mmCIF file of C-alpha atoms in Angstrom:
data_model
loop_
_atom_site.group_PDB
_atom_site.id
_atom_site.type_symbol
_atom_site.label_atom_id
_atom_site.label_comp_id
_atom_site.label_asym_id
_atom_site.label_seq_id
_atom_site.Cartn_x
_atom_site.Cartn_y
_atom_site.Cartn_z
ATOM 1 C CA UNK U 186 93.606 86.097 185.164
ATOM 2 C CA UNK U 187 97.356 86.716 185.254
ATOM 3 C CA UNK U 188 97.752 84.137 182.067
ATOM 4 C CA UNK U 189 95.314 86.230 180.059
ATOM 5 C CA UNK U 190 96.882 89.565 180.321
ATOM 6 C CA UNK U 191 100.311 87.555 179.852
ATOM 7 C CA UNK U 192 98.460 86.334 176.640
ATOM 8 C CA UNK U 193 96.950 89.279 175.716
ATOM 9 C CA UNK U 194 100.589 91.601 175.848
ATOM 10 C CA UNK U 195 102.032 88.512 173.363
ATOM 11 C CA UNK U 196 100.301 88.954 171.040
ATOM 12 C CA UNK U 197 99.554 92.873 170.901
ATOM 13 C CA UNK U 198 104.059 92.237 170.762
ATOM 14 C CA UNK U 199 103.262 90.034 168.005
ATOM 15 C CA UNK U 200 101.654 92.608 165.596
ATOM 16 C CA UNK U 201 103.916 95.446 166.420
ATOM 17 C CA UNK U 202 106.478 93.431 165.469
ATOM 18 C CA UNK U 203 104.808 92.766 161.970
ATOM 19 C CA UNK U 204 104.100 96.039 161.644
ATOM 20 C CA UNK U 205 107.801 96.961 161.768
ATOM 21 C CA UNK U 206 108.426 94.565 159.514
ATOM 22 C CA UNK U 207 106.523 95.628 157.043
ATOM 23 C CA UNK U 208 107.455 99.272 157.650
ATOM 24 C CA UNK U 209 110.846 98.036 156.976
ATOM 25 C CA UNK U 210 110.395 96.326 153.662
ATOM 26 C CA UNK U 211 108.046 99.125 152.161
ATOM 27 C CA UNK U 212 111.193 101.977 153.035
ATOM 28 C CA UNK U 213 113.749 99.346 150.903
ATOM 29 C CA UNK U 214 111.026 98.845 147.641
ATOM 30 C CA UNK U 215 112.801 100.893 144.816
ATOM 31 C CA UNK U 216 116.045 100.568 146.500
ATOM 32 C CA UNK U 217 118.999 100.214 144.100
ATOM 33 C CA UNK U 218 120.718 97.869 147.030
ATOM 34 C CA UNK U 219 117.775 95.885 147.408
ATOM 35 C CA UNK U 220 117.872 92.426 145.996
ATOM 36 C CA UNK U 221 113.988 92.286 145.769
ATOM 37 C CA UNK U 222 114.662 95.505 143.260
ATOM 38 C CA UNK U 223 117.052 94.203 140.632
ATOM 39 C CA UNK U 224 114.125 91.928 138.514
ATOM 40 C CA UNK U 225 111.826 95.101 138.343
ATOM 41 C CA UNK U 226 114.581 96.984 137.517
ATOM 42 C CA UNK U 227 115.995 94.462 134.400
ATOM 43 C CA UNK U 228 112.847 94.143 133.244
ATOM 44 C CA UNK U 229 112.460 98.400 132.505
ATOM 45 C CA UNK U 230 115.561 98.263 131.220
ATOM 46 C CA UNK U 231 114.881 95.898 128.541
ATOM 47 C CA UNK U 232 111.966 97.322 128.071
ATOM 48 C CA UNK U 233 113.538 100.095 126.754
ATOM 49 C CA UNK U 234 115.526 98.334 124.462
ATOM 50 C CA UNK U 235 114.574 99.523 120.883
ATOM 51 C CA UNK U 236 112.959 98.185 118.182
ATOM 52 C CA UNK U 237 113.041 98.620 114.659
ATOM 53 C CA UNK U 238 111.222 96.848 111.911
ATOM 54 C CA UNK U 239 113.478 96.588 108.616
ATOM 55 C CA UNK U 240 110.617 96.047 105.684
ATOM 56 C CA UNK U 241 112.271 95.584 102.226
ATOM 57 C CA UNK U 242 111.329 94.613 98.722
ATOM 58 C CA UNK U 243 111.767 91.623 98.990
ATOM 59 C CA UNK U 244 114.140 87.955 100.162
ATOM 60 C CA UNK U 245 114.285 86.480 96.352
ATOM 61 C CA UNK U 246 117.565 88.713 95.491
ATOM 62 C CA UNK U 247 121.247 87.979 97.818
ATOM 63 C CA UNK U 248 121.668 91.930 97.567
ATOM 64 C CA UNK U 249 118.275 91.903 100.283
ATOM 65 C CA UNK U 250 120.444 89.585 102.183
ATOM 66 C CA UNK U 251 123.593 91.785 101.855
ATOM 67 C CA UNK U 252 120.926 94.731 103.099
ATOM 68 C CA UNK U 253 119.841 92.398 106.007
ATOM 69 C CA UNK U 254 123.725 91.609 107.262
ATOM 70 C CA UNK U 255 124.567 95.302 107.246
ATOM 71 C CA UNK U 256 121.534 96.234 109.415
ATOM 72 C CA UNK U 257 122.216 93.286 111.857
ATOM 73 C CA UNK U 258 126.172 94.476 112.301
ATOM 74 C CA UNK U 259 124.726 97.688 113.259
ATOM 75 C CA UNK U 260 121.723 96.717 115.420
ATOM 76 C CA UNK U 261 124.899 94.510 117.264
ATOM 77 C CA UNK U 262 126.924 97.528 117.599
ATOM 78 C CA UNK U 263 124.415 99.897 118.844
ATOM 79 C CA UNK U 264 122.057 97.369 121.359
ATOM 80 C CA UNK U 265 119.085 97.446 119.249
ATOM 81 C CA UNK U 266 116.283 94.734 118.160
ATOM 82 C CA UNK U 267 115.192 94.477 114.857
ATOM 83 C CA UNK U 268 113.188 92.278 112.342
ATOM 84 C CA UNK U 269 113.783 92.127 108.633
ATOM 85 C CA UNK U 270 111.427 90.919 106.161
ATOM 86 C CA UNK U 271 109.936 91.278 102.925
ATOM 87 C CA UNK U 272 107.692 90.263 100.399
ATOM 88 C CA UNK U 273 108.150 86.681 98.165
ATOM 89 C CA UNK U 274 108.436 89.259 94.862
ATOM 90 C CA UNK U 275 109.387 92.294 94.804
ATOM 91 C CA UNK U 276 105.589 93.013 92.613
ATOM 92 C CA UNK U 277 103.500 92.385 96.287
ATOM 93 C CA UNK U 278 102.678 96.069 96.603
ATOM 94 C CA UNK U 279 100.263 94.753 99.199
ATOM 95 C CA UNK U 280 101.741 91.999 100.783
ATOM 96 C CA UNK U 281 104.757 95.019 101.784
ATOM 97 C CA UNK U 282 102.051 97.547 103.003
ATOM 98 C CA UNK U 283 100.386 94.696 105.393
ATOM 99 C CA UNK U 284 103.762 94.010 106.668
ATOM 100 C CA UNK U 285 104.091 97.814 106.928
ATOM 101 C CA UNK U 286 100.534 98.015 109.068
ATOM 102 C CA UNK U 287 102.348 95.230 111.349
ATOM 103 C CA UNK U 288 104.945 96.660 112.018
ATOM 104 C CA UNK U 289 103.251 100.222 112.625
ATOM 105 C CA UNK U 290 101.162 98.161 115.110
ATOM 106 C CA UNK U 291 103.531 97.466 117.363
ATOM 107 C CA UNK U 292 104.748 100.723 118.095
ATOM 108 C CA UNK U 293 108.299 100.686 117.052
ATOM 109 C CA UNK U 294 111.184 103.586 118.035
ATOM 110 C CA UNK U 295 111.569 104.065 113.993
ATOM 111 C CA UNK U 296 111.155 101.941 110.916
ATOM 112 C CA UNK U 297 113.410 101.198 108.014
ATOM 113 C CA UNK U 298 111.026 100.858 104.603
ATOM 114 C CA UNK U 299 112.538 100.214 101.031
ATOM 115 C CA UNK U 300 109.126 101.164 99.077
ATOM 116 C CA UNK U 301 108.062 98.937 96.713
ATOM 117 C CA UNK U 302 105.353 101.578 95.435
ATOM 118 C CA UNK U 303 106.632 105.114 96.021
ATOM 119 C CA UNK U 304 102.607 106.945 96.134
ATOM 120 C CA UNK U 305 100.822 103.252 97.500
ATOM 121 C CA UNK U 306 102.773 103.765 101.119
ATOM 122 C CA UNK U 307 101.935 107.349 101.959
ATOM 123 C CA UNK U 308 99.205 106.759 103.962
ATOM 124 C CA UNK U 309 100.445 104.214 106.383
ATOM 125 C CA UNK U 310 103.554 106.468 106.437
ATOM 126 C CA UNK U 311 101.387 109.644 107.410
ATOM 127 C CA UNK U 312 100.010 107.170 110.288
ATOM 128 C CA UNK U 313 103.226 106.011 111.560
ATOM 129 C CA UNK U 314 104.026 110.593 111.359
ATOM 130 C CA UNK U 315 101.348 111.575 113.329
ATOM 131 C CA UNK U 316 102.196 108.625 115.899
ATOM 132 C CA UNK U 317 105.998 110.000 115.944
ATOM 133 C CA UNK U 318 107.614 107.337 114.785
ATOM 134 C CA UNK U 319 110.455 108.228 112.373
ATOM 135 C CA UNK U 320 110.634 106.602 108.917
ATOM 136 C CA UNK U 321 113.949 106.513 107.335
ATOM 137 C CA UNK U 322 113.724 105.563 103.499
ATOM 138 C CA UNK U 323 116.226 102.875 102.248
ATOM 139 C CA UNK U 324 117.224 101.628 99.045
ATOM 140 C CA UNK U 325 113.994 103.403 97.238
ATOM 141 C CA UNK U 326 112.377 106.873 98.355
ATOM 142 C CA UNK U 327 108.980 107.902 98.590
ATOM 143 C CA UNK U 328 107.070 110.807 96.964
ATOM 144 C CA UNK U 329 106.734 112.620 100.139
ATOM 145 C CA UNK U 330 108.953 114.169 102.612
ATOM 146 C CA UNK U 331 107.360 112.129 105.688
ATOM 147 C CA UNK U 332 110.869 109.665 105.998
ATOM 148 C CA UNK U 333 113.067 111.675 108.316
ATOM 149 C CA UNK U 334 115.993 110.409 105.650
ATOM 150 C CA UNK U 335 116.784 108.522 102.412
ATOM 151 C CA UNK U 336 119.518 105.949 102.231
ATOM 152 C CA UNK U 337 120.184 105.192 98.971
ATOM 153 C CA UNK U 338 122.326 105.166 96.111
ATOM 154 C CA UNK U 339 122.172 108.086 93.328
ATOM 155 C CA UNK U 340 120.910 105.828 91.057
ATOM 156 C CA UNK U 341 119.784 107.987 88.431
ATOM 157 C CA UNK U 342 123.724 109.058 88.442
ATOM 158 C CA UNK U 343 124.870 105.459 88.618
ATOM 159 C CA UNK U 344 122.424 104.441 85.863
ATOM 160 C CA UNK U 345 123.813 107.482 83.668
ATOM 161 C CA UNK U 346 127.774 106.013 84.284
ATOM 162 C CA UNK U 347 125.986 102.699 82.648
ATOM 163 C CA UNK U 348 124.590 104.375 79.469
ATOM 164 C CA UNK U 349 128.285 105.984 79.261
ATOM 165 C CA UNK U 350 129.707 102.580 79.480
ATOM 166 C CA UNK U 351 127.479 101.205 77.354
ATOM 167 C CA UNK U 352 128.192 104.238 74.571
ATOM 168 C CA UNK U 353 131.514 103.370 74.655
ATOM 169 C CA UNK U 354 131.632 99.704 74.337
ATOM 170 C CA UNK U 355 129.214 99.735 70.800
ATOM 171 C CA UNK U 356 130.777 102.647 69.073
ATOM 172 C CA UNK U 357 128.366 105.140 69.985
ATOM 173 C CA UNK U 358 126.238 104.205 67.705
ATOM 174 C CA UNK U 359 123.300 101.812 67.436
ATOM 175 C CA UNK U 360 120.056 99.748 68.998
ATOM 176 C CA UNK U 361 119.530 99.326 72.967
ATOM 177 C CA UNK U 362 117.076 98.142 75.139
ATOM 178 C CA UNK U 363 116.190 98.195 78.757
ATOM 179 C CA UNK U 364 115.048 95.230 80.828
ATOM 180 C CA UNK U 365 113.909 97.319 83.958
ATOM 181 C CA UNK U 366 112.550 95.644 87.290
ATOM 182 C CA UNK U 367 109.391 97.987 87.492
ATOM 183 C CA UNK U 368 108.171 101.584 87.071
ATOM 184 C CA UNK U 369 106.491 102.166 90.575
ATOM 185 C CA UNK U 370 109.469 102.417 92.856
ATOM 186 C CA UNK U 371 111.916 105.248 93.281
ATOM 187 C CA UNK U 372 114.870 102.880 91.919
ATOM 188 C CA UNK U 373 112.975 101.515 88.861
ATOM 189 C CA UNK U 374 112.234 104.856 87.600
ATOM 190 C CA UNK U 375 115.822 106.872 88.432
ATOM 191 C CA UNK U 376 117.644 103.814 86.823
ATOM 192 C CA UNK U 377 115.175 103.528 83.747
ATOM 193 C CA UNK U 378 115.305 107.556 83.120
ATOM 194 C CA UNK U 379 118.814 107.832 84.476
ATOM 195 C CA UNK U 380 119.956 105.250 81.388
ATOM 196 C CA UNK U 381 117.451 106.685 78.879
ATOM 197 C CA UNK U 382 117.755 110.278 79.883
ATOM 198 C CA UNK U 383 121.730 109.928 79.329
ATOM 199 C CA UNK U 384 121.702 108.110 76.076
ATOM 200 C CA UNK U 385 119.083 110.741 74.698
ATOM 201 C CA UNK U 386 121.326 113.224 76.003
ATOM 202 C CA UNK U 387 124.980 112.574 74.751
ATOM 203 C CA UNK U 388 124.556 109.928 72.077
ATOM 204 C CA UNK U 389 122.138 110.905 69.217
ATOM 205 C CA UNK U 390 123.080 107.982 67.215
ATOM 206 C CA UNK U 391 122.137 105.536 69.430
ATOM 207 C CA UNK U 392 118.382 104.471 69.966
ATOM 208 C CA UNK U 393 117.056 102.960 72.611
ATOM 209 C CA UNK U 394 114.007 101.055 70.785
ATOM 210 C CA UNK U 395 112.301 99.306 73.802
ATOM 211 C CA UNK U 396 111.744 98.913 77.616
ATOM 212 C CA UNK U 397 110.233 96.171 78.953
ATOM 213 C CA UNK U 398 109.575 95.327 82.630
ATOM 214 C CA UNK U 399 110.133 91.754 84.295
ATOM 215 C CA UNK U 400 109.348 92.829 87.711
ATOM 216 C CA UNK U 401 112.820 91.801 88.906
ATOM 217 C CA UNK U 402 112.136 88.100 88.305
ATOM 218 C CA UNK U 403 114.901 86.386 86.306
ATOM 219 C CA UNK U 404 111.929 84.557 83.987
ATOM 220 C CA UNK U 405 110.390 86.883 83.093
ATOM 221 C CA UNK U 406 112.964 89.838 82.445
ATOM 222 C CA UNK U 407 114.358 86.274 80.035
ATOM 223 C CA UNK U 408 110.971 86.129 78.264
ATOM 224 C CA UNK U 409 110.934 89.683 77.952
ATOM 225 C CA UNK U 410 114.656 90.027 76.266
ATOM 226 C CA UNK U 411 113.943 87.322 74.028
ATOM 227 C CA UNK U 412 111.188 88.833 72.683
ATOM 228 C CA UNK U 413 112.921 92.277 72.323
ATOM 229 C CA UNK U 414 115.724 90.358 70.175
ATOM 230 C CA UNK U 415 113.031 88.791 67.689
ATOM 231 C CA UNK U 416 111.809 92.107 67.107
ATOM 232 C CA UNK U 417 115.159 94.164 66.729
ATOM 233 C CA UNK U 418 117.785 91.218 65.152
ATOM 234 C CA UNK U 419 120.016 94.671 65.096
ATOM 235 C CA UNK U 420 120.059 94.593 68.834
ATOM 236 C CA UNK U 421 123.650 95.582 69.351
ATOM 237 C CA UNK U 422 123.290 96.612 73.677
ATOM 238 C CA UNK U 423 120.833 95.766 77.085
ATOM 239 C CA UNK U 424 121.164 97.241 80.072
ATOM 240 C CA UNK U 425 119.227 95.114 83.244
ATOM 241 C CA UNK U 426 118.275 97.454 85.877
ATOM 242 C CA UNK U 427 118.548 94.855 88.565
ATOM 243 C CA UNK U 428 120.306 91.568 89.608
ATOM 244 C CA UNK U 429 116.844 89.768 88.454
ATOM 245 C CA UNK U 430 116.563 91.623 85.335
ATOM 246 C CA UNK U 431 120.157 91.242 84.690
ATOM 247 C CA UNK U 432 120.193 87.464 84.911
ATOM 248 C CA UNK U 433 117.482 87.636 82.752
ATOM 249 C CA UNK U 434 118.965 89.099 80.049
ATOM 250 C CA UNK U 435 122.154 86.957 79.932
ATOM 251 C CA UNK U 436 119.873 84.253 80.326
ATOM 252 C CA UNK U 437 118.470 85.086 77.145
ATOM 253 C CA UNK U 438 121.642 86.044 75.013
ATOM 254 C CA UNK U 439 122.902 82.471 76.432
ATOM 255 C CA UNK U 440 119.990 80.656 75.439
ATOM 256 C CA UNK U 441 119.819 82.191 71.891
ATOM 257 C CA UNK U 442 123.522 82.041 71.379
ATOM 258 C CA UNK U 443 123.761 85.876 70.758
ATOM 259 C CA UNK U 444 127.071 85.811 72.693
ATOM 260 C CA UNK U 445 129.730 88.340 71.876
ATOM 261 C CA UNK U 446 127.003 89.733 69.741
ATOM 262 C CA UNK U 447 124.934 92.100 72.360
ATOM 263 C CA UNK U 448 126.665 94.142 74.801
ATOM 264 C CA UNK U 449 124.904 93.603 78.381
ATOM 265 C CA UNK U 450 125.210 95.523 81.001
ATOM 266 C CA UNK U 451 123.417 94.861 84.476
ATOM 267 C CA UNK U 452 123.358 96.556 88.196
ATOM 268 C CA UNK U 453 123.758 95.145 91.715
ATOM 269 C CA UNK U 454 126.002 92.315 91.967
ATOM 270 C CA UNK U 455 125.288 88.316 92.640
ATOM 271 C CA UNK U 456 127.272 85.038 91.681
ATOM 272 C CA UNK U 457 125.633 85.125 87.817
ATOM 273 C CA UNK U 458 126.302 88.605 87.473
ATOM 274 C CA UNK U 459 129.968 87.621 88.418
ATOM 275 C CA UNK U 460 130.796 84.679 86.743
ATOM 276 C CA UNK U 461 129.040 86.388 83.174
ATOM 277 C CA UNK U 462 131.429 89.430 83.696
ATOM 278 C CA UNK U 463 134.433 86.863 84.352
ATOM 279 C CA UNK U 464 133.561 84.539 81.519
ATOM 280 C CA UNK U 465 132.893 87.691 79.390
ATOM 281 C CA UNK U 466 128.885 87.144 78.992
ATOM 282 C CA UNK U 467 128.139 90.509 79.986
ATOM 283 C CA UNK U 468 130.413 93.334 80.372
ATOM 284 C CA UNK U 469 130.082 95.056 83.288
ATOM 285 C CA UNK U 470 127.398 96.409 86.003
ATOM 286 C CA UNK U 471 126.831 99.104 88.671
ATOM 287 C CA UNK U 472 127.087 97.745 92.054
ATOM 288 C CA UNK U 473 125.494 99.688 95.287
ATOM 289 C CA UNK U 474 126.581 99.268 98.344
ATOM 290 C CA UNK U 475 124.011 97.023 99.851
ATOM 291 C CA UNK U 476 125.580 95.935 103.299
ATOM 292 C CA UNK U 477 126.540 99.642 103.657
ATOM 293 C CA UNK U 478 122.617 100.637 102.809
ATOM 294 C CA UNK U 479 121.516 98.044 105.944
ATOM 295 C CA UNK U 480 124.354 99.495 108.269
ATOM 296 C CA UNK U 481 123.418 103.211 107.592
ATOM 297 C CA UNK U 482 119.582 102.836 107.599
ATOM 298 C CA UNK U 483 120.191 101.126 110.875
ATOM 299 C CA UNK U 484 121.944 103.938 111.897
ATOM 300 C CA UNK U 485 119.921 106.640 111.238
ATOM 301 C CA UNK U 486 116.812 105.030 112.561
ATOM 302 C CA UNK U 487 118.388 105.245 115.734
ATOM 303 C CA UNK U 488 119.055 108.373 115.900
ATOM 304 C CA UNK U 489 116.027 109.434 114.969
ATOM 305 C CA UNK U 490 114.424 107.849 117.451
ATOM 306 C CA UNK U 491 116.493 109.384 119.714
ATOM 307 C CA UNK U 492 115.681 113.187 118.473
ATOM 308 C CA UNK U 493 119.077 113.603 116.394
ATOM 309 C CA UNK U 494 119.242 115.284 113.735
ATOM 310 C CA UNK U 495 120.040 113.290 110.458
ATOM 311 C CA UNK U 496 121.124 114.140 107.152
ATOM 312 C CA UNK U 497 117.957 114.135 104.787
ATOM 313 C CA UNK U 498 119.745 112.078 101.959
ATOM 314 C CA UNK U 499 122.923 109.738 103.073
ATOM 315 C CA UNK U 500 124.291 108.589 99.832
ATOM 316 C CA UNK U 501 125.109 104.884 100.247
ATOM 317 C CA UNK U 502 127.239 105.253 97.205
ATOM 318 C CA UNK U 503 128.128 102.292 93.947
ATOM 319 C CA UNK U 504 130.842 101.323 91.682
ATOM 320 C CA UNK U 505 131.394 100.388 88.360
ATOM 321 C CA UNK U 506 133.089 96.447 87.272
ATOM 322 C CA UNK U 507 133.672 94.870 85.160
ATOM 323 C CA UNK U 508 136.965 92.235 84.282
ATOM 324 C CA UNK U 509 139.630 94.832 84.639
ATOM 325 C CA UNK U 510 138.763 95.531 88.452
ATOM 326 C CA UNK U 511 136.104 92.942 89.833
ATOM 327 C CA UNK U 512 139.073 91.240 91.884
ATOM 328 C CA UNK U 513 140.360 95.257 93.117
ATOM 329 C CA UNK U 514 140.058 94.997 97.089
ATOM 330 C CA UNK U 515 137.701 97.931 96.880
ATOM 331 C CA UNK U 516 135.323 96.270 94.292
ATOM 332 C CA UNK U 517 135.260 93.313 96.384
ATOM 333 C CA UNK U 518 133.634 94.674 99.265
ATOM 334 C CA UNK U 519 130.873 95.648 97.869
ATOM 335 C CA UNK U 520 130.255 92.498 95.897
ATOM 336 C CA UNK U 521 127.795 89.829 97.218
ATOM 337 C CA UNK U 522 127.452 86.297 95.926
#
């Protein structure tokens, strides 16, 4: 009889015990000096961590890749995650706008979007509005006022220094044409109308008597310049609105040995563009800023994500080259081979 009680008081000691125990460890859960509490909290932390999808025009051009190292020094610098990606050519309207829908899908803090189409977007933009993520705008704007900012160079402005350089270096006088990249995005069209608008402006005696469009591939904008020079053997100027439709065209004045004959003038920057300016092939070009565009968009998307307020345009700004400068220290850091 005695061993059963003495059995019976072990083990009703046994559970209060356990019951203290457990008493004990649900009073430390959430505790910052609990070990048990240090995974849980690491894991919200990086939770946390932001993320921003970077959605260009494109990978086919080194100024995208110039965009890409400016965003990555600033995701670095500010402890941010992003992806950066883009479409084979820069004439995927849909291929960008599926990589758009991705990226609204995974519910980023902000997204960075260079537009190839500056209407086709808007309604994936109004989507990622109404879910409150911010857009900021980069390299190319949209027709709408949904993107909380626009980094991007004043290209109609730069485009307009070209058509000055290129009045200058012909005389003022005579037959251009325009290899542009497209007529859809925001930087096609200011750089087309910025040259043409210029040239129609200031220079009445010279004529700009065609535009083509090569969709910023380097065959094409050739195909397209050779054809321009059958039809105008008075060609005296081309301006190339991009590094693809630049190449193009000195492709084309190589090929048909119209060197020192027709002025060319390109925009952006790349090893051809470079060595043509140096070996006198073409004779100068706008350059933006592109790791500067990467850094800033970057930038902003951050704090727009975190409810700052951001300037609505952030001028990434360009520059003019050509031989007498290309080897300045403040050319050269905005070039990109």
């Amino acid at each position: 009889m005695k061993k059963g009680w003495l059995l019976m008081v072990l083990a009703l000691m046994l559970v209060i015990s356990a019951c203290g125990s457990n008493n004990n460890n649900n009073g430390n859960k959430g505790s910052s000096s609990s070990p048990a509490a240090s995974p849980s909290a690491e894991a919200k932390a990086e939770g946390q961590k932001m993320y921003i999808p970077i959605i260009s025009k494109g990978f086919q051009h080194q100024f995208w890749q110039a965009v890409k190292a400016g965003a990555e020094k600033a995701a670095a610098e500010l402890n941010v995650e992003i992806t950066f990606e883009g479409p084979e050519t820069e004439s995927q309207v849909d291929k960008q706008l599926e990589m758009l829908q991705v990226g609204l899908d995974k519910k980023p803090s902000a997204i960075g979007f260079a537009a190839l189409d500056s209407q086709a977007s808007i309604p994936l933009l109004k989507k990622a509005q109404d879910a409150g993520i911010p857009i900021v705008a980069f390299d190319s704007g949209v027709e709408s006022d949904i993107p909380v900012t626009t980094v991007a160079t004043n290209n109609a402005v730069a485009a307009g220094i070209a058509a000055d350089k290129m009045a200058e270096l012909i005389g003022g006088e005579g037959e251009v044409a325009v290899i542009a990249h497209d007529q859809t995005s925001r930087t096609g069209i200011d750089r087309r109308d910025g040259f043409v608008n210029r040239i129609k402006e200031k220079y009445p005696n010279i004529k700009i008597v065609d535009i083509q469009y090569g969709g910023g591939d380097h065959l094409k904008s050739t195909d397209a310049a050779k054809a321009i020079m059958q039809a105008y053997p008075n060609l005296k100027g081309f301006f190339g609105t991009n590094e693809g439709s630049a190449i193009g065209v000195i492709n084309a004045v190589a090929e048909t040995k119209k060197e020192g004959k027709i002025t060319v003038i390109g925009y952006d920057s790349g090893k051809a563009q470079i060595d043509a300016i140096k070996n006198g092939l073409m004779a100068g070009a706008v350059s933006q800023n592109p790791v500067g565009i990467g850094y800033e968009t970057v930038r902003a998307a951050v704090a727009a994500a975190k409810g700052e307020q951001v300037e609505p345009v952030i001028d990434s700004g360009f520059v003019w080259y050509d031989k007498t400068n290309i080897d300045n220290e403040d050319v050269k850091a905005v070039l990109y081979e």
